[in-house]
mmCIF file of N, CA and C in Angstrom:
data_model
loop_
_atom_site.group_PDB
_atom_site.id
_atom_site.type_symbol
_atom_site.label_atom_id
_atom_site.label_comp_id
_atom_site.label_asym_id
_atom_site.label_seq_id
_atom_site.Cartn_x
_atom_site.Cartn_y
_atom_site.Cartn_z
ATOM 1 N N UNK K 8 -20.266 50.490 -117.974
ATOM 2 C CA UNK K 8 -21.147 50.127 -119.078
ATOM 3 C C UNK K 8 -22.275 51.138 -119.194
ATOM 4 N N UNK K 9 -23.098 51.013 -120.412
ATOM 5 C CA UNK K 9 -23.965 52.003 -120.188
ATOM 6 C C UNK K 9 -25.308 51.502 -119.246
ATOM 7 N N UNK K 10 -25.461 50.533 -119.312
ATOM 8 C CA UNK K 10 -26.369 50.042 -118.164
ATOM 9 C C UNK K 10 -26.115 50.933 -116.749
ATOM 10 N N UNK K 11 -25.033 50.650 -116.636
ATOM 11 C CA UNK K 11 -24.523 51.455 -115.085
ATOM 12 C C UNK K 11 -24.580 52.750 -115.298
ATOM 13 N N UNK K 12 -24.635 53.897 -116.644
ATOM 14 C CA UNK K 12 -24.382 54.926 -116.877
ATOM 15 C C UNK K 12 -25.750 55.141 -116.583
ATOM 16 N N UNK K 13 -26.801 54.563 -117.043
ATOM 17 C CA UNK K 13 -28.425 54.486 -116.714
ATOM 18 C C UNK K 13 -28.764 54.877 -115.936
ATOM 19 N N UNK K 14 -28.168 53.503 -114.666
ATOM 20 C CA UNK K 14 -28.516 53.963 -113.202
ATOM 21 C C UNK K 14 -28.375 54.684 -112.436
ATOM 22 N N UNK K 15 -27.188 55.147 -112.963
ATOM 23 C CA UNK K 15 -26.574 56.687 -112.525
ATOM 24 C C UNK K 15 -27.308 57.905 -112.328
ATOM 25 N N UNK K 16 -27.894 57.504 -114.026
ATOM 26 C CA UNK K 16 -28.413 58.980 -114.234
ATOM 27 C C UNK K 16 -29.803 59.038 -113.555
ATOM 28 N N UNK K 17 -30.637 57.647 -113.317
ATOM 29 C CA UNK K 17 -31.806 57.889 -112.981
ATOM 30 C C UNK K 17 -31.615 57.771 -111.086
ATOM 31 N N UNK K 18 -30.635 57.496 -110.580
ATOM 32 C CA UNK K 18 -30.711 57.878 -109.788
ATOM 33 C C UNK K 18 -29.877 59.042 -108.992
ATOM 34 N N UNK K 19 -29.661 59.984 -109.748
ATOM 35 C CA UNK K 19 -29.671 61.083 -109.808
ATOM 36 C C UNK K 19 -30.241 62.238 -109.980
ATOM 37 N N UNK K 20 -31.089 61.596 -111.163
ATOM 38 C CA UNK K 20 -32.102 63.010 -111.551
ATOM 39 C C UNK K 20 -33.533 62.652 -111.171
ATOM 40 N N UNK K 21 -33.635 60.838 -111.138
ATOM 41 C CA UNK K 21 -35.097 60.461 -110.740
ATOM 42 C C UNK K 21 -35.691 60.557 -112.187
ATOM 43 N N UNK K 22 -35.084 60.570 -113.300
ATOM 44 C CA UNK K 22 -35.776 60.517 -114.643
ATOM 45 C C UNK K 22 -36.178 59.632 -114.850
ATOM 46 N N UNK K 23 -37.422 58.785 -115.614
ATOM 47 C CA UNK K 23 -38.096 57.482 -115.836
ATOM 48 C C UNK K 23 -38.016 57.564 -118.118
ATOM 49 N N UNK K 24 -37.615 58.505 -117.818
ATOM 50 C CA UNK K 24 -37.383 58.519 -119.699
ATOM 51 C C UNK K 24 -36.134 59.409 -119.960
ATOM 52 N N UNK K 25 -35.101 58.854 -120.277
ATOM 53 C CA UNK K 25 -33.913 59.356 -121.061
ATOM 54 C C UNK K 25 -33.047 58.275 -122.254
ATOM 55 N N UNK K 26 -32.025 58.970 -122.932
ATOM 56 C CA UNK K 26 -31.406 58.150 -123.658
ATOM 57 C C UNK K 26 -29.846 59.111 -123.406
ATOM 58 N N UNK K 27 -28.834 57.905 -123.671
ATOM 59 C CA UNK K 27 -27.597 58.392 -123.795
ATOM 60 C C UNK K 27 -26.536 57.309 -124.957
ATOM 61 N N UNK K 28 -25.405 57.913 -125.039
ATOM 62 C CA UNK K 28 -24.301 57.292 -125.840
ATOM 63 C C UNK K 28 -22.979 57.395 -125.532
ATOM 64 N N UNK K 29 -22.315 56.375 -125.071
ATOM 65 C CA UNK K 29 -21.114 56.481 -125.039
ATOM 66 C C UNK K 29 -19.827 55.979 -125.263
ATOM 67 N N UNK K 30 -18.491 56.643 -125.721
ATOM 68 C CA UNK K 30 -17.844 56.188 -126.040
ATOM 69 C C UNK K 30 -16.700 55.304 -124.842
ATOM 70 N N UNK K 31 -16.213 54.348 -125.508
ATOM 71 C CA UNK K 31 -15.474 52.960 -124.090
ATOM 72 C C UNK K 31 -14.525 52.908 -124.860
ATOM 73 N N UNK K 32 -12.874 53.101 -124.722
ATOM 74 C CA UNK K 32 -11.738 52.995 -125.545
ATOM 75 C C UNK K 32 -12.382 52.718 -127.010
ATOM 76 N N UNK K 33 -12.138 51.124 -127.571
ATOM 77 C CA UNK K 33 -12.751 51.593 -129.072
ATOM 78 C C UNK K 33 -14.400 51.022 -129.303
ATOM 79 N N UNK K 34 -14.727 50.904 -127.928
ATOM 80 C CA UNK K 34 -16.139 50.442 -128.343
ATOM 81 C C UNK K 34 -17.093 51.966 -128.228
ATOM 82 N N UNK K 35 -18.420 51.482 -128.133
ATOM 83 C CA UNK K 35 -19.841 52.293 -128.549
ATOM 84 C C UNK K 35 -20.773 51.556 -127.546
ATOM 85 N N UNK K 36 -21.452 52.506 -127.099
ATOM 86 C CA UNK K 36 -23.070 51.948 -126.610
ATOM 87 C C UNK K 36 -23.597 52.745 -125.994
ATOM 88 N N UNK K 37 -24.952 52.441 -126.237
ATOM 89 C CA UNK K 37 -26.245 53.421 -125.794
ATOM 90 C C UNK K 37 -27.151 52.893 -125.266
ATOM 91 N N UNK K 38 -28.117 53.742 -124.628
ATOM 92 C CA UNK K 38 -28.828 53.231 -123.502
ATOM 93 C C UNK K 38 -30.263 54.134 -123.688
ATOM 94 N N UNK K 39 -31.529 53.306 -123.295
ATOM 95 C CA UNK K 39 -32.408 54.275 -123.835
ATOM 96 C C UNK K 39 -33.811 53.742 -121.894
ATOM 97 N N UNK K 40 -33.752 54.773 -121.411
ATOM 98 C CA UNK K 40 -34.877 54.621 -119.974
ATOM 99 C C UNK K 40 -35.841 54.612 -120.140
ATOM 100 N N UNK K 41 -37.240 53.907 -120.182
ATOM 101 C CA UNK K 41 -38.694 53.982 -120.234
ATOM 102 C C UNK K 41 -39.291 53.488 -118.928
ATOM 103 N N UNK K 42 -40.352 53.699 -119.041
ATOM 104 C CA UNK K 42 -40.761 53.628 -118.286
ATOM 105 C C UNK K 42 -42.445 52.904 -118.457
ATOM 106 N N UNK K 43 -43.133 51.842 -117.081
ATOM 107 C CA UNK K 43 -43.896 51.753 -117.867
ATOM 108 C C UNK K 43 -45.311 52.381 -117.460
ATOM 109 N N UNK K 44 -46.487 52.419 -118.202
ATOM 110 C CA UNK K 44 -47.604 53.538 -118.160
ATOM 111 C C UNK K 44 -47.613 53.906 -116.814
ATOM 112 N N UNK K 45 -48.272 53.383 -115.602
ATOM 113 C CA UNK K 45 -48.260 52.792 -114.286
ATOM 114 C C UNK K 45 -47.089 53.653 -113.955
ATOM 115 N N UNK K 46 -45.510 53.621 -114.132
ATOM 116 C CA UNK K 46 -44.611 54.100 -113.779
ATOM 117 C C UNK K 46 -43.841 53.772 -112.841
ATOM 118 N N UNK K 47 -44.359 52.247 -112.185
ATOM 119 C CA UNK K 47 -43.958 51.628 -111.294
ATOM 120 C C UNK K 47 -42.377 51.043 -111.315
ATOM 121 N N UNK K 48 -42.362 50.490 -113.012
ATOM 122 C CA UNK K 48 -41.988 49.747 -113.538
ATOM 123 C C UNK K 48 -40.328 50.365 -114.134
ATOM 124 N N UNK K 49 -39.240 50.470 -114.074
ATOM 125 C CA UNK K 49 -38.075 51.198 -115.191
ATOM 126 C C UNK K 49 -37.525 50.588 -115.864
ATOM 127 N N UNK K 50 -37.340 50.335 -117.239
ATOM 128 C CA UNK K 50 -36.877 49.643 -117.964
ATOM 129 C C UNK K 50 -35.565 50.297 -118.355
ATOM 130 N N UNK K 51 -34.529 49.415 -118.595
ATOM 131 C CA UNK K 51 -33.200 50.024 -119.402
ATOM 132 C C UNK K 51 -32.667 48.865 -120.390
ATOM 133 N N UNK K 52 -32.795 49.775 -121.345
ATOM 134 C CA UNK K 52 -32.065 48.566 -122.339
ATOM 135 C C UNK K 52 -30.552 49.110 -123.380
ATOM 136 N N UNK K 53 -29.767 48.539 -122.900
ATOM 137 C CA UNK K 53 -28.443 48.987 -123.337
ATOM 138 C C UNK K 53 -27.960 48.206 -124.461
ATOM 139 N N UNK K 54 -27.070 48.946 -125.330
ATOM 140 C CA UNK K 54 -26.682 48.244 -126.492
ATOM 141 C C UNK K 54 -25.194 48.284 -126.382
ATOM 142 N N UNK K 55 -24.303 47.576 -126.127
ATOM 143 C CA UNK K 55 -22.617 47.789 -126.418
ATOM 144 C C UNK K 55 -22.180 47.325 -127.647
ATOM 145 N N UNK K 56 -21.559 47.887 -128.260
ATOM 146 C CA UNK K 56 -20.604 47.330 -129.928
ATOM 147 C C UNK K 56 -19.368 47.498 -129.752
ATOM 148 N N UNK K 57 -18.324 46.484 -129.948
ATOM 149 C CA UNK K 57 -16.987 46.411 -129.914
ATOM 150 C C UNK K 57 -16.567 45.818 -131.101
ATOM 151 N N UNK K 58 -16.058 46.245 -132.142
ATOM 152 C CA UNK K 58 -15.873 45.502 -133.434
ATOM 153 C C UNK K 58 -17.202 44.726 -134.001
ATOM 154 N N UNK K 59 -17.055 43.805 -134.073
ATOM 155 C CA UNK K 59 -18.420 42.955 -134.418
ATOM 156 C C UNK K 59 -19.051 42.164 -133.550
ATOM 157 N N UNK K 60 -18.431 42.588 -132.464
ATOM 158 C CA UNK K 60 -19.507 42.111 -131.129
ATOM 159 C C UNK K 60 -20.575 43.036 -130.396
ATOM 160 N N UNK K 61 -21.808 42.798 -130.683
ATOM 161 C CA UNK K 61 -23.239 43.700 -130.066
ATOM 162 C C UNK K 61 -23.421 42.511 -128.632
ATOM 163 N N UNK K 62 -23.415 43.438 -127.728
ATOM 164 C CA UNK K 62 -24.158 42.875 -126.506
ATOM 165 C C UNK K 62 -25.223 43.436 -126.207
ATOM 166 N N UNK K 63 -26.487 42.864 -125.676
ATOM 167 C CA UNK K 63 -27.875 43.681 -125.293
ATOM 168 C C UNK K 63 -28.028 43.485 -123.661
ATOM 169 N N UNK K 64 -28.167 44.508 -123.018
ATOM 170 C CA UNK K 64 -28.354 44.166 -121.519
ATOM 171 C C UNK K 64 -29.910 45.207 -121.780
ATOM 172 N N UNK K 65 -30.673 44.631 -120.592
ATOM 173 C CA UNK K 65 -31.921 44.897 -120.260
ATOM 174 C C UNK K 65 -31.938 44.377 -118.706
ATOM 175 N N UNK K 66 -32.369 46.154 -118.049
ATOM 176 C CA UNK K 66 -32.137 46.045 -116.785
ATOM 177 C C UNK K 66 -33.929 46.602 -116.289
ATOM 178 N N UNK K 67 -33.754 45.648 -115.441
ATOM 179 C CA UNK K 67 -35.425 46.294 -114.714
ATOM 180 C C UNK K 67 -35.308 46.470 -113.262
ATOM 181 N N UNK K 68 -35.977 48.008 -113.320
ATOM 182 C CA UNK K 68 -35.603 48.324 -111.716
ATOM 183 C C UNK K 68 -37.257 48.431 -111.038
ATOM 184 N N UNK K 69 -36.984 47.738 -110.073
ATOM 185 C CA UNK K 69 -38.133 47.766 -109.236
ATOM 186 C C UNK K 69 -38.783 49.216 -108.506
ATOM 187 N N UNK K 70 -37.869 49.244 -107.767
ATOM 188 C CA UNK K 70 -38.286 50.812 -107.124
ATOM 189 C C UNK K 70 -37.337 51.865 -106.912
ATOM 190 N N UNK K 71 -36.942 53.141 -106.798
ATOM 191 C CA UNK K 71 -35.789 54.151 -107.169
ATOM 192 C C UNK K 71 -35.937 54.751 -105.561
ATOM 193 N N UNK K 72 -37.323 54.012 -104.477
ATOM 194 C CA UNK K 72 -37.009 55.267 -103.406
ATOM 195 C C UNK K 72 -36.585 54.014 -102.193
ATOM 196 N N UNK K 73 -35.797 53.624 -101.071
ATOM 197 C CA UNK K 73 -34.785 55.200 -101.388
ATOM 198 C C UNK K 73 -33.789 55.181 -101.989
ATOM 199 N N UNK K 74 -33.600 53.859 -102.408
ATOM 200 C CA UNK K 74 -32.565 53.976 -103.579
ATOM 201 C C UNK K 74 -32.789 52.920 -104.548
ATOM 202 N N UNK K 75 -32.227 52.793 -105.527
ATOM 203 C CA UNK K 75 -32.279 51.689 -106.631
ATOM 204 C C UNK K 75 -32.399 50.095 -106.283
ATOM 205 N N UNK K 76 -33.691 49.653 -106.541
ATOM 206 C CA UNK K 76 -33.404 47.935 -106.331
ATOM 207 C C UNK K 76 -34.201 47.426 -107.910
ATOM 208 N N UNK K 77 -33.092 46.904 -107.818
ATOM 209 C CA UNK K 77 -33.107 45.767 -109.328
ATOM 210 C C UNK K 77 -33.862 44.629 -109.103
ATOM 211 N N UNK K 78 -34.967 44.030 -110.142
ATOM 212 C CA UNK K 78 -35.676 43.422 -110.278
ATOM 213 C C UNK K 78 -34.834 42.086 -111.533
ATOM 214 N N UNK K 79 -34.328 42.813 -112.170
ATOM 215 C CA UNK K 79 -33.379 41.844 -113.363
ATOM 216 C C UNK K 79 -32.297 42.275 -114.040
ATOM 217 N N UNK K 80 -31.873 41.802 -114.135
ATOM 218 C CA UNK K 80 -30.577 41.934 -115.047
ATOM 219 C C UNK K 80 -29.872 41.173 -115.902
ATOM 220 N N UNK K 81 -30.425 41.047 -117.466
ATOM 221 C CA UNK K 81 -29.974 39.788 -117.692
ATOM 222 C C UNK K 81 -29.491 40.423 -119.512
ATOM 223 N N UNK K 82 -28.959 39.766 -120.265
ATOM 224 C CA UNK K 82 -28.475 40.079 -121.588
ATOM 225 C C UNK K 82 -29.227 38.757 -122.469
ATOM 226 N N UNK K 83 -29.636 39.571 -123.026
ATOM 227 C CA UNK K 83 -30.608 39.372 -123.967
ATOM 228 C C UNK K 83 -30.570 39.257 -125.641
ATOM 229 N N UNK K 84 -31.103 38.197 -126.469
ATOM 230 C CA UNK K 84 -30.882 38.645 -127.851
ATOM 231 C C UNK K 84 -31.151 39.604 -128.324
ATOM 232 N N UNK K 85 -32.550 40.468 -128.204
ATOM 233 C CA UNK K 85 -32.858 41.884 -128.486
ATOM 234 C C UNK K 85 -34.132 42.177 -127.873
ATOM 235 N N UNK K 86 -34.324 43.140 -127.728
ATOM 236 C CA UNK K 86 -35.690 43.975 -127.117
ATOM 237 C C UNK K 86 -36.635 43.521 -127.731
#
């Protein structure tokens, strides 16, 4: 999912702001990383589309050292 494509990337590069898009056999979804002022905080909020189904996941990560721990993970009506 792109949620997981997220975590990937930020824990890889350690980025606190990116966006991506990707294609899933015939679905779509994108993913956009913020972060908050403080920087404590990582937000991810993913969008999947499969025909006329939109799913919203919104993932919050607590801390990235030394590795990724998730604070939430839950799907959501919208941001």
């Amino acid at each position: 999912s792109c949620a997981e494509e997220a975590l990937q990337k930020v824990l890889e590069t350690s980025t606190t702001s990116s966006s991506g898009n990707l294609t899933i056999g015939s679905g779509t979804c994108m993913y956009v990383v913020t972060s908050t002022s403080s920087g404590q905080t990582i937000i991810v909020n993913s969008t999947g589309v499969l025909g006329t189904v939109t799913s919203k996941i919104k993932v919050v990560i607590a801390t990235t050292t030394p590795g990724i721990t998730l604070s939430s993970w839950e799907e959501v009506a919208d941001f």
